[in-house]
mmCIF file of C-alpha atoms in Angstrom:
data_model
loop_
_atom_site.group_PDB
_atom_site.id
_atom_site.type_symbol
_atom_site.label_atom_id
_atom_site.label_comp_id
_atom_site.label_asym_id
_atom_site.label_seq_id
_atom_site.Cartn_x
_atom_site.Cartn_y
_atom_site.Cartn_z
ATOM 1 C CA UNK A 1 0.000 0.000 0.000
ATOM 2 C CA UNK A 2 1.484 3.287 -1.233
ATOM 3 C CA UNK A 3 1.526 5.941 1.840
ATOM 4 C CA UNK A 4 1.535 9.449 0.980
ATOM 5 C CA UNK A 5 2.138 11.527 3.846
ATOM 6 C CA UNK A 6 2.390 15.233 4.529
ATOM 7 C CA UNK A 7 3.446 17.348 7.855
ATOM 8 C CA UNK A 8 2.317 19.098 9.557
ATOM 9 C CA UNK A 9 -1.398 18.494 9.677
ATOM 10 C CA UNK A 10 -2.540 21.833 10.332
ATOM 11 C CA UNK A 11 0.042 25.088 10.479
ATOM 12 C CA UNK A 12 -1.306 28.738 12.231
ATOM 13 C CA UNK A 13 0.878 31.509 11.076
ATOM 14 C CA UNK A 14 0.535 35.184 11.438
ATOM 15 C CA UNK A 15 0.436 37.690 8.083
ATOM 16 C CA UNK A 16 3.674 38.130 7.093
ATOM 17 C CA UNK A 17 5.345 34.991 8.204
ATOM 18 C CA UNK A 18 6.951 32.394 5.441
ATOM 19 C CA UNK A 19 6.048 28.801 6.014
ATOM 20 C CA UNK A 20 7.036 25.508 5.051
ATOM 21 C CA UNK A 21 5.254 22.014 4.656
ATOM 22 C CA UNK A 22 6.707 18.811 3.816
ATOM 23 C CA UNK A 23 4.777 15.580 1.328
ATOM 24 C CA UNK A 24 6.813 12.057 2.136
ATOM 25 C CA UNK A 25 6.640 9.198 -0.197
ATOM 26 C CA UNK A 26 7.714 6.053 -1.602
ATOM 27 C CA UNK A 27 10.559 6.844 -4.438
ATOM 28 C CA UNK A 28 9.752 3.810 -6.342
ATOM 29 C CA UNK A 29 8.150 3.668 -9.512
ATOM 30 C CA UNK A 30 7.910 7.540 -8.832
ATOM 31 C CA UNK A 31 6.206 8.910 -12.225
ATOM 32 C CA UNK A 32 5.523 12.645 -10.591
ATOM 33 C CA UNK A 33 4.903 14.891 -7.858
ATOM 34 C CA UNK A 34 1.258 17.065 -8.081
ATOM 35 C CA UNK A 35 0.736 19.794 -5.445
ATOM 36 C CA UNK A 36 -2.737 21.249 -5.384
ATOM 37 C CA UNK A 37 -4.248 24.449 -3.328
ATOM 38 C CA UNK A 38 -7.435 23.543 -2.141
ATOM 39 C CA UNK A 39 -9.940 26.575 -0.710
ATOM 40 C CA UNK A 40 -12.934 25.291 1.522
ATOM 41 C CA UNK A 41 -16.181 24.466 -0.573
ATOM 42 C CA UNK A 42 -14.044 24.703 -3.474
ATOM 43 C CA UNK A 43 -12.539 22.780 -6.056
ATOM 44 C CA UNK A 44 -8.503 21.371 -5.770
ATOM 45 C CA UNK A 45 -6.399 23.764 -7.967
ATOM 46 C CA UNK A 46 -3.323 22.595 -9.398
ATOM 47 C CA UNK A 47 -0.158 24.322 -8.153
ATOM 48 C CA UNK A 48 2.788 22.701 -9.630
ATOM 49 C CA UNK A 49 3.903 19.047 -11.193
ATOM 50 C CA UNK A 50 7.522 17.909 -10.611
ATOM 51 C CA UNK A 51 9.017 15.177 -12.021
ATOM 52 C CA UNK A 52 12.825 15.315 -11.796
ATOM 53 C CA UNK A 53 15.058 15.261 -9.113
ATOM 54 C CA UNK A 54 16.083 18.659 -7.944
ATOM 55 C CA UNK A 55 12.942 20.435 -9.657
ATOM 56 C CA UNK A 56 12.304 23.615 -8.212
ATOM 57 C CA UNK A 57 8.929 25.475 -9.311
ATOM 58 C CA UNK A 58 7.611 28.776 -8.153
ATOM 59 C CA UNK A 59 4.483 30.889 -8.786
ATOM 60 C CA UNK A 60 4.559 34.194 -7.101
ATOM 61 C CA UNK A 61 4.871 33.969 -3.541
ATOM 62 C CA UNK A 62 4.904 29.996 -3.791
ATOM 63 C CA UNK A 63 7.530 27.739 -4.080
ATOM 64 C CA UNK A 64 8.334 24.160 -4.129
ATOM 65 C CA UNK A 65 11.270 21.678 -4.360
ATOM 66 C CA UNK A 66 11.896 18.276 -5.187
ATOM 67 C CA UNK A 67 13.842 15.292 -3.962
ATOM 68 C CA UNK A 68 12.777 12.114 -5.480
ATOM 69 C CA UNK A 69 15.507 9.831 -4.333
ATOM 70 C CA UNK A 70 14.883 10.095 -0.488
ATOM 71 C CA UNK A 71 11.219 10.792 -1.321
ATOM 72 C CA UNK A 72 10.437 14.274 -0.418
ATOM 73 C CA UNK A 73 9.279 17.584 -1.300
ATOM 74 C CA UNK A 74 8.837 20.808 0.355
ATOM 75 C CA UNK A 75 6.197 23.400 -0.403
ATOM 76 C CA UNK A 76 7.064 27.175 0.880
ATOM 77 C CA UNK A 77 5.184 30.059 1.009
ATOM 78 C CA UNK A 78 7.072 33.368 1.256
ATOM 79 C CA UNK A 79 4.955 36.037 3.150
ATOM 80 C CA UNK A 80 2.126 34.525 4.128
ATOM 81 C CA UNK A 81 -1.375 36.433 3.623
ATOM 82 C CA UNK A 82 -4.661 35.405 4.913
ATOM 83 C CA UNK A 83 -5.766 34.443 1.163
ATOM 84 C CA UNK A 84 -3.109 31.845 1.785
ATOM 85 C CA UNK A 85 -5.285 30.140 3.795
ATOM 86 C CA UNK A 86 -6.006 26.445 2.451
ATOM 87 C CA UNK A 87 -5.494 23.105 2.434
ATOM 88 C CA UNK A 88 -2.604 22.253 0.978
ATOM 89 C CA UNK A 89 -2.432 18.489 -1.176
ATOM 90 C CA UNK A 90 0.148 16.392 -2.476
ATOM 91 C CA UNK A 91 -0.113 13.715 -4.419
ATOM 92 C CA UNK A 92 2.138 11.109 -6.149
ATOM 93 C CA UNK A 93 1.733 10.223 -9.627
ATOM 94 C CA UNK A 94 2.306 6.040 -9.660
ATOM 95 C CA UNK A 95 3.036 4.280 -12.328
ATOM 96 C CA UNK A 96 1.863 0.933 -11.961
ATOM 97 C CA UNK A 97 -0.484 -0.780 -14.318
ATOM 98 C CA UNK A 98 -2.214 2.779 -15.266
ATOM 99 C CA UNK A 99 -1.374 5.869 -14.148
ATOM 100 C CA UNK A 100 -3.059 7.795 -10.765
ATOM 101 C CA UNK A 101 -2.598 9.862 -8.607
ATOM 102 C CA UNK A 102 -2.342 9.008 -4.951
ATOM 103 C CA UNK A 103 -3.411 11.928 -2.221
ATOM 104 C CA UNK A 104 -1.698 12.806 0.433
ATOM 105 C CA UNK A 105 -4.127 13.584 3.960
ATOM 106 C CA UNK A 106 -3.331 17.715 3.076
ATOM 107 C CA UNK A 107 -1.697 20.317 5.353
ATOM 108 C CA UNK A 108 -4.233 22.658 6.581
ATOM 109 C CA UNK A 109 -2.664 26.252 6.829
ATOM 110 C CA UNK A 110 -4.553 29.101 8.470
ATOM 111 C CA UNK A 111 -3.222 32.960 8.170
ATOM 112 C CA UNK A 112 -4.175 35.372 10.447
ATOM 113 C CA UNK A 113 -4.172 39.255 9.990
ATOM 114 C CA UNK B 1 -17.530 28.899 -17.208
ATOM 115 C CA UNK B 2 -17.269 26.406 -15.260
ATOM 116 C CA UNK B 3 -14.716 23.565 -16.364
ATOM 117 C CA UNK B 4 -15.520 20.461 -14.433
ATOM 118 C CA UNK B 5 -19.104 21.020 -13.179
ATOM 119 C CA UNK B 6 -21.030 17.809 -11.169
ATOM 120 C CA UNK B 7 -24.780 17.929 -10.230
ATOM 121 C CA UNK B 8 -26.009 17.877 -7.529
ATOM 122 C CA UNK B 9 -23.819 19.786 -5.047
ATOM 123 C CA UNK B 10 -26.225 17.827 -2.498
ATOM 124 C CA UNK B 11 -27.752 14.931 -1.835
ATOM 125 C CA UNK B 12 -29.838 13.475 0.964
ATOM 126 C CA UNK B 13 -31.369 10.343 0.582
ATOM 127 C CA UNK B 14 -32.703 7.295 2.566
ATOM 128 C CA UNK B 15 -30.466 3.852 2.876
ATOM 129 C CA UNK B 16 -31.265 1.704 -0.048
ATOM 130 C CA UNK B 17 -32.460 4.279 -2.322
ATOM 131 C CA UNK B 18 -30.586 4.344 -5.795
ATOM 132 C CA UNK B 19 -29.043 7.713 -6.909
ATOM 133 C CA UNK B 20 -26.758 9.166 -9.755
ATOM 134 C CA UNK B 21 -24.120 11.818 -10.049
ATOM 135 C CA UNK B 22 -23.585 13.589 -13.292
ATOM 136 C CA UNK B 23 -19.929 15.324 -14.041
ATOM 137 C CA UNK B 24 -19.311 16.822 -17.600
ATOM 138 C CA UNK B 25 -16.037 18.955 -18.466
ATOM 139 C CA UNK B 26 -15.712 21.460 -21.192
ATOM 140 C CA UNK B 27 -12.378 21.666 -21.542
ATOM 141 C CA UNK B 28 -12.049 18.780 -23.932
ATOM 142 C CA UNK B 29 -10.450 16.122 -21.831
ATOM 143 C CA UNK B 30 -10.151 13.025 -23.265
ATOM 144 C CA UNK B 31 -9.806 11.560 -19.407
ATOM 145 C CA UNK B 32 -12.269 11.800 -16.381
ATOM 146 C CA UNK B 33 -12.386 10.349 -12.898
ATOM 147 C CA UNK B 34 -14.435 9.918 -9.649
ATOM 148 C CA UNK B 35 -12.821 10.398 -6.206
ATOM 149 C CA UNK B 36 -14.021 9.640 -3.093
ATOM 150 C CA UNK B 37 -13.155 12.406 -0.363
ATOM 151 C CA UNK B 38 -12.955 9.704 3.050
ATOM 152 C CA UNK B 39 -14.060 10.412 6.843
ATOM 153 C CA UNK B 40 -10.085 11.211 7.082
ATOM 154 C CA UNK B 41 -10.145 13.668 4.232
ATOM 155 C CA UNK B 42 -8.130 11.324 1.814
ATOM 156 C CA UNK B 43 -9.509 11.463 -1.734
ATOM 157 C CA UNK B 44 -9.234 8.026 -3.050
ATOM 158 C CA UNK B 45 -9.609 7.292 -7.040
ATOM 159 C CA UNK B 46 -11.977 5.088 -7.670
ATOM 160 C CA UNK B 47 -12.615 4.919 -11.427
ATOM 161 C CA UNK B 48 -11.017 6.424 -14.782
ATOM 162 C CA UNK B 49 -12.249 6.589 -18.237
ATOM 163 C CA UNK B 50 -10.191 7.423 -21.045
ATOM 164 C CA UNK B 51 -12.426 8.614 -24.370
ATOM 165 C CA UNK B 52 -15.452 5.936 -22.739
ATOM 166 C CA UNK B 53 -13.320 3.278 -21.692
ATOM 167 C CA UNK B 54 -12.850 2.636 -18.224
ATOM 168 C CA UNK B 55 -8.983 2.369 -17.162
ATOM 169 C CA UNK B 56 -8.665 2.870 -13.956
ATOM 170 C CA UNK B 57 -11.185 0.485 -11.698
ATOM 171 C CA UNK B 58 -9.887 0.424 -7.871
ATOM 172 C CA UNK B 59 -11.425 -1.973 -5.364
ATOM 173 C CA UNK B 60 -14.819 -0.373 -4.922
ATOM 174 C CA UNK B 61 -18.272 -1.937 -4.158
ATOM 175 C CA UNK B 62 -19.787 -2.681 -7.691
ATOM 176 C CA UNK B 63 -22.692 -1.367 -6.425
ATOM 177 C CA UNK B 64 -20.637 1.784 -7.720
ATOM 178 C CA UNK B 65 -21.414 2.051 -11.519
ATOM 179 C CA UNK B 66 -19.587 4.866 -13.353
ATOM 180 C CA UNK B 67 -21.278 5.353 -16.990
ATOM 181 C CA UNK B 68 -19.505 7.572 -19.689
ATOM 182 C CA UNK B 69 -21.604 8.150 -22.604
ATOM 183 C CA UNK B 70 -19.481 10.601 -24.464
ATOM 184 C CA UNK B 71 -15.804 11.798 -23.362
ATOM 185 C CA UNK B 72 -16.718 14.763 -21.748
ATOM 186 C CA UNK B 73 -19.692 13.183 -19.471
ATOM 187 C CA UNK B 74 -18.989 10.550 -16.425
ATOM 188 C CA UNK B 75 -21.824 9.634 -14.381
ATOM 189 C CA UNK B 76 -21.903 7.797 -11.302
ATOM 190 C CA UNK B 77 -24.935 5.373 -10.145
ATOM 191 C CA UNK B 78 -24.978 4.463 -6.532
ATOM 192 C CA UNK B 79 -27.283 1.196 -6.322
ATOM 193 C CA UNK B 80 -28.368 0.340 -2.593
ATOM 194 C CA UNK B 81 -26.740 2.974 -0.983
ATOM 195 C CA UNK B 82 -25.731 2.761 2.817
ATOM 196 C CA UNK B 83 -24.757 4.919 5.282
ATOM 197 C CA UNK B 84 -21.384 4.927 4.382
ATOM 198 C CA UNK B 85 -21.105 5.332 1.133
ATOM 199 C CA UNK B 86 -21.770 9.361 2.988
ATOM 200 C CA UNK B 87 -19.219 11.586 1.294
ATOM 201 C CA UNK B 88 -18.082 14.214 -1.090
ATOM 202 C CA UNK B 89 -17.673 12.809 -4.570
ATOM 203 C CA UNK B 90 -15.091 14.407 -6.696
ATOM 204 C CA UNK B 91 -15.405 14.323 -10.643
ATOM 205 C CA UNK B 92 -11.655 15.539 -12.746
ATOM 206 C CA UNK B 93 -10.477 15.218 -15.536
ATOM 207 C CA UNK B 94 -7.138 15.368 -17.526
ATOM 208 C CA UNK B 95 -6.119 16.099 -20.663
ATOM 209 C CA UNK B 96 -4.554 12.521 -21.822
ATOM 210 C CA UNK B 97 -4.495 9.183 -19.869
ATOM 211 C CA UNK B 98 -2.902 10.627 -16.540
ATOM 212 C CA UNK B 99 0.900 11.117 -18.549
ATOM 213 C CA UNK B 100 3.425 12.693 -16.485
ATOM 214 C CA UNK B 101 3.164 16.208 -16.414
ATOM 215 C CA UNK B 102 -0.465 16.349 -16.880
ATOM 216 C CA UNK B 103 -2.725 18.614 -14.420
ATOM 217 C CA UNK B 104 -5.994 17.033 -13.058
ATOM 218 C CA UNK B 105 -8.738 19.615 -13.148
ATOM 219 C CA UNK B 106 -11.678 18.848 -10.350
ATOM 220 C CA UNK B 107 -15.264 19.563 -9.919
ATOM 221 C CA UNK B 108 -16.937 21.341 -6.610
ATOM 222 C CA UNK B 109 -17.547 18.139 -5.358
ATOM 223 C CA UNK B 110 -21.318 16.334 -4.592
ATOM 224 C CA UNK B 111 -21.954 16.012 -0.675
ATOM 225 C CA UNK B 112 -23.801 12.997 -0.346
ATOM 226 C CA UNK B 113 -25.409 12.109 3.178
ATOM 227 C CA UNK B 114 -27.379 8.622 3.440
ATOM 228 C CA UNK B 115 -29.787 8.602 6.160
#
């Protein structure tokens, strides 16, 4: 059973602060690495896909890195502002028999003014 | 204009009623799937079609029974539902058969609750 796992759970940071979150997982038959941004009663919004080793991506105020051969990546957010506030998914992209996309439980970050 | 759009948003309904869940995408996808958001907040894939065939079929009750009559349309019929198949249902879709770097792009989600 593939284990996707992401820490911390839930993160409470003032406006203005940077932040950090981490998404563990298996590095076999790794295929890619999917974050999503997902607001409450809303849809999951694709943030970035990784797939090689070292990948870094950034969009505005977000960034993320990748290491695929001890099976991490970090997702940081420079500056936090209370729009910020989401859940925050990764999921592996396995390669097994067909292609799909395994979720991660989601890191649940809340900004304050 | 909405992308990935599933109806209802909610549904209430008795144990052992039937039901269905309609998802259609206009962004011309040739790839859609159904998630199943868990009591622990995991989605969990359950099926995949690619262009009306189904691809992806992960160990769910086959009282589950997606339905894709066109590419952009996958519907799912819940026979004999039970109290807990309660959930939010997630319809995406992709642009090819879930390649590398492709994006999934996800509905609002149906909020099923079985009384």
């Amino acid at each position: 059973i593939l284990n996707v796992e992401q820490s911390p759970q839930s993160l409470h940071v003032q406006e203005g602060d940077s932040t950090n979150f981490t998404c563990s997982f298996p590095s076999s038959n790794f295929y890619a690495l999917h974050w999503y941004r997902w607001e409450t009663a809303k849809s999951p919004e694709a943030l970035f896909v990784m797939t090689l080793n070292g990948d870094e991506k950034k969009k505005g105020r977000i960034s993320a890195t990748l290491n695929t051969k001890e099976g991490y990546s970090y997702l940081y957010i420079k500056g936090s502002q209370p729009e910020d506030s989401a859940t925050y998914l990764c999921a592996l992209l396995y390669g097994g028999a067909t292609n799909k996309l395994i979720f991660g439980t989601g890191t649940l970050l809340a900004v304050q003014p | 204009d909405t992308a990935v759009s599933q109806t209802p948003k909610y549904l209430v309904t008795q144990m052992g009623n039937d039901k269905s869940i309609k998802c259609e995408q206009n962004l011309g996808h040739d790839t859609m799937y159904w998630y199943k958001q868990d009591s622990k907040k995991f989605l969990k894939i359950m099926f995949s079609y690619n262009n009306k065939e189904l691809i992806i079929n992960e160990t769910v009750p086959n009282r589950f029974s997606p339905k894709s009559p066109d590419k952009a349309h996958l519907n799912l019929h819940i026979n004999s539902l039970e109290l807990g198949d309660s959930a939010v249902y997630f319809c995406a879709s992709s642009q090819g058969e879930g390649h590398v770097r492709e994006t999934q792009y996800f509905g609002p989600g149906t909020r099923l609750l079985v009384l």
